[in-house]
Short mmCIF file of C-alpha atoms in Angstrom, two decimals:
data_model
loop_
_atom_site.label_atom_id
_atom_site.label_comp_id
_atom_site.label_asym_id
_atom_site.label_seq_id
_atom_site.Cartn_x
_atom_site.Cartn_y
_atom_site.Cartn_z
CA UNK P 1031 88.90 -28.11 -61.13
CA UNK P 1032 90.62 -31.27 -61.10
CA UNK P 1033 90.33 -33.78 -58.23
CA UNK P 1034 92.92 -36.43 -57.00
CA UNK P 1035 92.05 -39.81 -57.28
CA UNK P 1036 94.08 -40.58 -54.08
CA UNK P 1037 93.02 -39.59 -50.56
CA UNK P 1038 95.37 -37.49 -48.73
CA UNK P 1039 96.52 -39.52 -46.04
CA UNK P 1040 96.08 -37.82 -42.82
CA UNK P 1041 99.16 -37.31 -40.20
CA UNK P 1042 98.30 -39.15 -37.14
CA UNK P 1043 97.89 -36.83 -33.79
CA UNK P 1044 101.24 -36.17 -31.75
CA UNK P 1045 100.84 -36.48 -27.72
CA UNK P 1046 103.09 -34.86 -25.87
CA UNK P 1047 104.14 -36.25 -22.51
CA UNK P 1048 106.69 -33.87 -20.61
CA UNK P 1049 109.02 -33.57 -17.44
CA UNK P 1050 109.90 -30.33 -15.92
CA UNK P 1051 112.19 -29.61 -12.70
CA UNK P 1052 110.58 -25.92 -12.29
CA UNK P 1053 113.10 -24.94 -9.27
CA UNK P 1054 112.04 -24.19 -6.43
CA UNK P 1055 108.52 -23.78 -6.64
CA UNK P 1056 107.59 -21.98 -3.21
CA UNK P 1057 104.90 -19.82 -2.12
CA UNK P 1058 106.09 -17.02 0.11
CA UNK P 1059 104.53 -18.33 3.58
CA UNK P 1060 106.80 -20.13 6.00
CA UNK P 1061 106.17 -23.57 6.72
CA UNK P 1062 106.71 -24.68 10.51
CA UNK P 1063 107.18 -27.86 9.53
CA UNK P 1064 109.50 -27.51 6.74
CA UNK P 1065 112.78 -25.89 5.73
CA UNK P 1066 111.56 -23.20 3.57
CA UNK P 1067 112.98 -19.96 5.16
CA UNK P 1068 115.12 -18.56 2.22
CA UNK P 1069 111.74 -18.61 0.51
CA UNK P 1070 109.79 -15.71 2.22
CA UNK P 1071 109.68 -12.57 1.88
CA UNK P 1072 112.65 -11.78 5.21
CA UNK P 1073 114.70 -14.79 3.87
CA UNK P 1074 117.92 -15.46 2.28
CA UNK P 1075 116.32 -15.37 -1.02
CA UNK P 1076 113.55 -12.35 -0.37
CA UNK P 1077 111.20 -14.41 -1.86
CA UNK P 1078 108.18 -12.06 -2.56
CA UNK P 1079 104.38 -12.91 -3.87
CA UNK P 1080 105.85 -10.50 -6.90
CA UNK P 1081 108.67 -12.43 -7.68
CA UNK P 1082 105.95 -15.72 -7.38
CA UNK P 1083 103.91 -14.59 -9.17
CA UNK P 1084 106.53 -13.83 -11.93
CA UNK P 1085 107.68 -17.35 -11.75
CA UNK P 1086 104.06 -18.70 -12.26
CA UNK P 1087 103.67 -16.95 -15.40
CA UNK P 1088 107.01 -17.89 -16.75
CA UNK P 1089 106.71 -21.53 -16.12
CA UNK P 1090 102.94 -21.79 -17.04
CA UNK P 1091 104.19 -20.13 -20.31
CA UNK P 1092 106.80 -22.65 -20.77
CA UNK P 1093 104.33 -25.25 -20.01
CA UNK P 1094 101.92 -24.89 -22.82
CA UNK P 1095 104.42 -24.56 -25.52
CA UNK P 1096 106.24 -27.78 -24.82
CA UNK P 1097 106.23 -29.49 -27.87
CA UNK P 1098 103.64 -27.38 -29.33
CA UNK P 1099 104.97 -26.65 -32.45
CA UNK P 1100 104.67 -30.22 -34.08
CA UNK P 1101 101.47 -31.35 -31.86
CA UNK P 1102 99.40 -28.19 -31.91
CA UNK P 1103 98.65 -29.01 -28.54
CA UNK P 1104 99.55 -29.03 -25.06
CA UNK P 1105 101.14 -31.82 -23.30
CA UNK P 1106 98.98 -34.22 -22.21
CA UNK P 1107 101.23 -35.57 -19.22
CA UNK P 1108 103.85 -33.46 -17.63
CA UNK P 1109 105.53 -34.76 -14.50
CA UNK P 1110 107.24 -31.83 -12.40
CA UNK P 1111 109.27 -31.39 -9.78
CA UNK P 1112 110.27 -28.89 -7.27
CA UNK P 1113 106.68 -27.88 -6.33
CA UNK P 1114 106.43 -27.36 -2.37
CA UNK P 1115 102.79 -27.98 -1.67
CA UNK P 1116 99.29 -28.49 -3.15
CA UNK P 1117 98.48 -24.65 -3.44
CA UNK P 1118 101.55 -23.98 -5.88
CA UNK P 1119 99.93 -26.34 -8.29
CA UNK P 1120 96.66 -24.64 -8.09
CA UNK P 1121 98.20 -21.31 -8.40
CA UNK P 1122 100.04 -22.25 -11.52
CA UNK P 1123 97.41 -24.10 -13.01
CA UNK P 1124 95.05 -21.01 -12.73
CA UNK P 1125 98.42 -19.09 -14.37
CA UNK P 1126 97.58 -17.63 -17.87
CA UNK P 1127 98.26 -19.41 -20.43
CA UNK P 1128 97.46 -22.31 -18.28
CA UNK P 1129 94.23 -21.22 -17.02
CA UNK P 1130 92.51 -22.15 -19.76
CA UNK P 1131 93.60 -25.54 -20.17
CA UNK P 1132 91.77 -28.17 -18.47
CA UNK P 1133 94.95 -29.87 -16.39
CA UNK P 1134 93.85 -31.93 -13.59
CA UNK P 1135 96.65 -32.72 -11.27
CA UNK P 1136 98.03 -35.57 -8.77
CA UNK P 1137 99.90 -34.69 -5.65
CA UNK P 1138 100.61 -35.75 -2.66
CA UNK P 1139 103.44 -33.98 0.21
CA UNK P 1140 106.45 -35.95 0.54
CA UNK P 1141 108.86 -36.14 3.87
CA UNK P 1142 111.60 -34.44 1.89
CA UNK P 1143 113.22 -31.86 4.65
CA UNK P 1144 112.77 -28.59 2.19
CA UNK P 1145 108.91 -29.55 1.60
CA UNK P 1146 109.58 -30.50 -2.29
CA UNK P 1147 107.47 -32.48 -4.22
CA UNK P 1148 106.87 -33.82 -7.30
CA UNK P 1149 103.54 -34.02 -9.06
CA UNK P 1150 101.79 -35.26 -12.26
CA UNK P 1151 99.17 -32.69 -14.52
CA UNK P 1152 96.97 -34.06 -16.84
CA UNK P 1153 94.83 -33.11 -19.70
CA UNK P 1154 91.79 -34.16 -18.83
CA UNK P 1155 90.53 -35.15 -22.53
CA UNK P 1156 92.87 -37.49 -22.97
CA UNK P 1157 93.75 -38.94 -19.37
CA UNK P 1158 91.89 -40.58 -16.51
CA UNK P 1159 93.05 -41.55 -13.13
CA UNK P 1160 92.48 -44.96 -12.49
CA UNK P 1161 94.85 -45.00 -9.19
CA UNK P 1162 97.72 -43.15 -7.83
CA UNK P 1163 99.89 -43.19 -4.83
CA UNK P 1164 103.48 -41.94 -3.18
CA UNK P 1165 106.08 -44.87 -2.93
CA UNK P 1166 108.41 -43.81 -0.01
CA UNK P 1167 111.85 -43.89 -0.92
CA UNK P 1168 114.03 -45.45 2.19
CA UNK P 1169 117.68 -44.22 2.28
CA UNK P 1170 119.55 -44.08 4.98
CA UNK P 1171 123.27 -42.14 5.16
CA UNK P 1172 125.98 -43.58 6.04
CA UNK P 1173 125.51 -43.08 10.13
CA UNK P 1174 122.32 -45.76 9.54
CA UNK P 1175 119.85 -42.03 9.68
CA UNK P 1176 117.27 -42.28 7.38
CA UNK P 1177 117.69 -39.34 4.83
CA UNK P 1178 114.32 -38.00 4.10
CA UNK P 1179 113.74 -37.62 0.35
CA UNK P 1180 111.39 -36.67 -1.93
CA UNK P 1181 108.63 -40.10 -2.46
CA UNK P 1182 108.27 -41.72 -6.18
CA UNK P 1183 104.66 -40.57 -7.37
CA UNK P 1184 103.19 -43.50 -9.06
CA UNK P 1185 100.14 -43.09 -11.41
CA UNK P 1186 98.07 -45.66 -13.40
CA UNK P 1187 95.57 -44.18 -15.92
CA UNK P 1188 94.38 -44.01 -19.42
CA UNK P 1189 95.91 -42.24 -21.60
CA UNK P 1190 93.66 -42.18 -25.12
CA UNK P 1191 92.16 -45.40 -24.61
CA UNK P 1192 95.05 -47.12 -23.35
CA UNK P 1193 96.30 -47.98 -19.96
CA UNK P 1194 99.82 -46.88 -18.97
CA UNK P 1195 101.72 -46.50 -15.56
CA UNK P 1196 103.69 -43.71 -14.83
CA UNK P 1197 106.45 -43.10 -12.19
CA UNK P 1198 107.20 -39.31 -11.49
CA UNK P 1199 110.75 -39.28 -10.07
CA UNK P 1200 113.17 -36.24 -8.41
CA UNK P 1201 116.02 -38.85 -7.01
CA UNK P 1202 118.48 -37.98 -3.95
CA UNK P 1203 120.57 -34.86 -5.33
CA UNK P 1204 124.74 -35.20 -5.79
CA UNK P 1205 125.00 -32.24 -2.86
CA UNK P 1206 127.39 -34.39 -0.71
CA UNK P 1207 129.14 -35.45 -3.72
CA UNK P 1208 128.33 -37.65 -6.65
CA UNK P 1209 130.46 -40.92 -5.85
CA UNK P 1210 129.23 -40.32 -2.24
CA UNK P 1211 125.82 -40.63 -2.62
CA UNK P 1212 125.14 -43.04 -6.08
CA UNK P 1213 124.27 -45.99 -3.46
CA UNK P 1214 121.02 -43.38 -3.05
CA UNK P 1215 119.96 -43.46 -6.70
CA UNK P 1216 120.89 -46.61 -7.17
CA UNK P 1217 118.42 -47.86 -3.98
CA UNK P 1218 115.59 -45.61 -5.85
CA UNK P 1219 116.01 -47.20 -9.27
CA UNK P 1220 115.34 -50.47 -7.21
CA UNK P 1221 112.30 -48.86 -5.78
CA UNK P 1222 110.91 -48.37 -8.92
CA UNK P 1223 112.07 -51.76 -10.07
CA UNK P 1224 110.49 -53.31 -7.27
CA UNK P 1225 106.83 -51.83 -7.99
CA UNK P 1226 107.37 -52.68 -11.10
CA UNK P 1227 107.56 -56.26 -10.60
CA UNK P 1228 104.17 -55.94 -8.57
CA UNK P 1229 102.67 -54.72 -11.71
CA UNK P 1230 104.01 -57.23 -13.89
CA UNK P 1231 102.58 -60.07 -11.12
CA UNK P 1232 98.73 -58.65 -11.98
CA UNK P 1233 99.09 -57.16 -15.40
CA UNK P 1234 100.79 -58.72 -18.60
CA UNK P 1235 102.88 -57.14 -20.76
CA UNK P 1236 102.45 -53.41 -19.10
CA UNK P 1237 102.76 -49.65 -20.57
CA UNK P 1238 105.59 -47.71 -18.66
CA UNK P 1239 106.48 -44.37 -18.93
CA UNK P 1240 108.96 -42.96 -16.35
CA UNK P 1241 110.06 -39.83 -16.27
CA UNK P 1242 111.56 -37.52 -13.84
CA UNK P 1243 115.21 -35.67 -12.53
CA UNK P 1244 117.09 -38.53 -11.61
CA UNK P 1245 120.43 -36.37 -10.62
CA UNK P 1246 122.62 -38.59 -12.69
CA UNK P 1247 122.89 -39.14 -16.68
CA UNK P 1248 121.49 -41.86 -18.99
CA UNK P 1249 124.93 -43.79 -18.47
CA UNK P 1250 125.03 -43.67 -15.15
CA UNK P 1251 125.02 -46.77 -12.93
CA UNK P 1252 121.39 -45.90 -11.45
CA UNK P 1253 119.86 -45.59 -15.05
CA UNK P 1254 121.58 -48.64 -15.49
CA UNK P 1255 120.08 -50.69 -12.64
CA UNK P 1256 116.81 -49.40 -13.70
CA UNK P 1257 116.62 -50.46 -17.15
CA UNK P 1258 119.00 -53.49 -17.51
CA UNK P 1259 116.97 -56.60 -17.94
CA UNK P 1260 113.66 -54.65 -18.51
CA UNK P 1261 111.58 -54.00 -21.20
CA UNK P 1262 112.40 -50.42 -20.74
CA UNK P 1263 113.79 -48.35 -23.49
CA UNK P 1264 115.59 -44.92 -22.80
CA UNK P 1265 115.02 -42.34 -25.93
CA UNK P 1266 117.35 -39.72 -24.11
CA UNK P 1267 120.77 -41.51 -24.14
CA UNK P 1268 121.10 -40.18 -27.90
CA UNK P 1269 120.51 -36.39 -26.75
CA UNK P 1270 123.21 -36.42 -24.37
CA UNK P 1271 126.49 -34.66 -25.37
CA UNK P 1272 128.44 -33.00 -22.38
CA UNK P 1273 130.05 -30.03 -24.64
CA UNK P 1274 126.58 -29.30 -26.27
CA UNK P 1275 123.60 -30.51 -25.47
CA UNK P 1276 121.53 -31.25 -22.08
CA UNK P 1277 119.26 -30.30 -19.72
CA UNK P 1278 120.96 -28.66 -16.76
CA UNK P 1279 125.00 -27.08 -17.14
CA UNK P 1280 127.16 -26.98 -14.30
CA UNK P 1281 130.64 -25.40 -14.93
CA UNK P 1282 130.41 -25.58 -18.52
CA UNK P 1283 129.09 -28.95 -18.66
CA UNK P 1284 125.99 -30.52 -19.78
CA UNK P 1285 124.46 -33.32 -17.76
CA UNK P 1286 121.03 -34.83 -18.71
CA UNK P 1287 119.39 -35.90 -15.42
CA UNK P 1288 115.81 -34.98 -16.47
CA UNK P 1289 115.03 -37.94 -18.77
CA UNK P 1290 111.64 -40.21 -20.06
CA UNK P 1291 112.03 -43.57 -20.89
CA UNK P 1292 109.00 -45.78 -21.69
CA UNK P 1293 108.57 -49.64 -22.46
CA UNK P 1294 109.50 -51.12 -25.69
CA UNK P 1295 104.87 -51.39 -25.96
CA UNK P 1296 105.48 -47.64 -27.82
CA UNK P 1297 107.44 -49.06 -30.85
CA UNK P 1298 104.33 -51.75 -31.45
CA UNK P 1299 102.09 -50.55 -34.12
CA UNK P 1300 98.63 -51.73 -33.54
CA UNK P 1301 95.63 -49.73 -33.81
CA UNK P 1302 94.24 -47.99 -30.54
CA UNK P 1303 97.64 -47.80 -28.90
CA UNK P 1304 100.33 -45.31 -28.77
CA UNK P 1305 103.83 -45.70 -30.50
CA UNK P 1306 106.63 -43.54 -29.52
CA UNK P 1307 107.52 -40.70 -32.19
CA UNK P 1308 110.38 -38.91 -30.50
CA UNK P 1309 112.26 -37.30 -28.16
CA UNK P 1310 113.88 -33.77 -27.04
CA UNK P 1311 114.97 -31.18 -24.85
CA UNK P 1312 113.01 -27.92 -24.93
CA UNK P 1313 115.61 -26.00 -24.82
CA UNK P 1314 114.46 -22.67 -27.15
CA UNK P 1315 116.70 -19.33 -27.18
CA UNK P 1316 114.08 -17.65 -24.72
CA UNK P 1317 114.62 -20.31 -21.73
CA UNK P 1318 118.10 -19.40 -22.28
CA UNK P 1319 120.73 -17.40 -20.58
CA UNK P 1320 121.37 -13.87 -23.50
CA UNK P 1321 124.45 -12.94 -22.87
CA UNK P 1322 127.50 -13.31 -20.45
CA UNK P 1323 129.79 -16.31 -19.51
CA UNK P 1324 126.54 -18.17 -19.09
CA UNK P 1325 124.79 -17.71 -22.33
CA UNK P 1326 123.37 -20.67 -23.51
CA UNK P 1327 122.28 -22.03 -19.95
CA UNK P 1328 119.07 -22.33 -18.54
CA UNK P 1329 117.86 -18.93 -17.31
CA UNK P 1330 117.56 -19.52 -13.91
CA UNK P 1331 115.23 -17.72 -11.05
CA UNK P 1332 118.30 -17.49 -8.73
CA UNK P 1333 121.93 -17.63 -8.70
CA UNK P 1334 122.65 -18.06 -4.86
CA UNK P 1335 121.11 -15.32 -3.00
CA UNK P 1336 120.95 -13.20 -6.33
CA UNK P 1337 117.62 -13.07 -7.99
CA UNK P 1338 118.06 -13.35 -11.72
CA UNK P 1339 114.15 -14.02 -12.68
CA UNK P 1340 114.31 -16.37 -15.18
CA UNK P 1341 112.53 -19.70 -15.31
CA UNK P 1342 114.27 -22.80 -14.17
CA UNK P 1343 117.90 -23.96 -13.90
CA UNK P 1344 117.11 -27.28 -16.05
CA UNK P 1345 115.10 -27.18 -18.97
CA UNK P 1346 112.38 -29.42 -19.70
CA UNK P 1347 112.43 -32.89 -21.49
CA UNK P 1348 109.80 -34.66 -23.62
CA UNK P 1349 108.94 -37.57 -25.84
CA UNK P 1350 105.51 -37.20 -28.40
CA UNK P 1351 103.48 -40.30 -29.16
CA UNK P 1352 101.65 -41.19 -32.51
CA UNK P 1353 97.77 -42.71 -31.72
CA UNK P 1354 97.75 -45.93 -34.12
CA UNK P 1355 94.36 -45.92 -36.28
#
């Protein structure tokens, strides 16, 4: 038997941290207080606790195979958006395969007119809560009305060992138009810049990782204002390629709203912090679109009032993260 006389150096852990838009996560009981008719069972969409329950299983599924393949484990972080309420998270996380993986989550119910929120889950191995919090998002339309909008969930933990901040973001939507409303997502990149700042006054040189469906592309003037003059670096501008490759199609055309960008901390090497690996878009044949004039787009739960029962119309995003020993 021969033996080397070289130790096989070991590949360092991948952590995946994820963001998924899961569309429209509603449970089938109508809210009083919130526009959620065309999700219950007698609404537009005959939203029933079948179809939910269909959805649940699809997106917990989708869940514990991001970035699977090269981590051989779940992600640790995954922001998501879309979720209407407390109980949705609870219901997915107790989902197979999610149920047994122990997520923790952060919540809280934002003044968004539908009743969408966004959330954070967490493995709880790997990441504690030291704080969290919603940062309301002020916009007001043109008329001087304040639009009500989903709030940025803000989240300071430690992730491994190491303490990062994390902004969970689903930004004002291009419904009205997209030149008509960029003054919205331009005002919540400032938000977040703003916070950040406050960080930055207590804490030097600080871990970011923002993620979220910002409803415009990594070239967009809202991405812009967010990252110029920051330490911020965004991994997702290379993925971006209207004719191929993104993370939501319209028309034939890719746009990459869901994004992650972190702070330029991931590309330093010292031991007991994280350094960024990579980046992608989960976008495997199964959370496709099979056949038709919309093969190759995300397979969707509903196509206006028609119920398709796919997944999500915007596939997820994610970056991995080596631990430095």
């Amino acid at each position: 038997m021969r033996f080397s006389l070289f130790k096989q150096k070991k590949e360092p852990q991948l952590y995946t941290v994820a963001f998924y838009n899961l569309e429209n996560l509603f449970d089938t009981v109508d809210d009083e207080k919130t526009l959620d008719d065309d999700f219950t069972p007698t609404g537009y969409k005959k939203w029933t606790k079948k179809r939910y329950h269909k959805k649940l299983f699809k997106l917990a599924k989708v869940i514990s195979k991001i970035g699977y393949e090269s981590a051989n484990t779940p992600p640790v972080l995954v922001g998501i958006a879309e979720v209407e309420n407390e109980e949705v998270i609870k219901d997915l996380l107790y989902t197979e395969p999610l149920r047994d993986i122990d997520y923790g989550y952060v919540h809280y119910d934002s003044p968004d007119e539908r009743g969408i929120d966004t959330g954070l889950l967490y493995l709880k191995s790997n990441f504690e809560v030291i704080h969290s919090e919603p940062v309301t998002l002020l916009i007001h339309n043109l008329k001087g009305v304040r639009d009500t909008t989903r709030d940025i969930l803000y989240v300071k933990g430690i992730l491994n060992g190491e303490v990062v901040h994390l902004f969970v973001n689903h930004w004002p939507s291009r419904r009205d138009g997209s030149s008509e409303t960029d003054y919205k997502r331009v005002e919540a990149a400032k938000t977040v810049r703003k916070v950040m700042t406050e960080i930055e006054e207590a804490e030097v040189d600080p871990n970011y990782i923002i993620m979220g469906d910002f409803n415009d592309n990594p070239s967009s003037e809202s991405i812009q204002t967010l990252i110029k003059d920051t330490n911020l670096y965004n991994p997702m501008e290379k993925l971006h390629t209207p004719s191929h490759k993104g993370s939501t199609n319209y028309k034939k055309s890719w746009s990459l709203f869901d994004q992650i960008m972190v702070s330029h901390n991931f590309f330093n090497y010292e031991k007991g912090t994280h350094s960024f690996a990579h980046a992608n878009i989960f976008d495997d044949t199964f959370l496709t679109e099979f056949k038709g004039k919309y093969k190759g787009s995300p397979y969707r739960t509903y196509a206006g009032s028609k119920y398709l029962g796919g997944y999500s119309d915007h596939f997820p995003v994610y970056i991995q993260l080596k631990l430095n020993s």
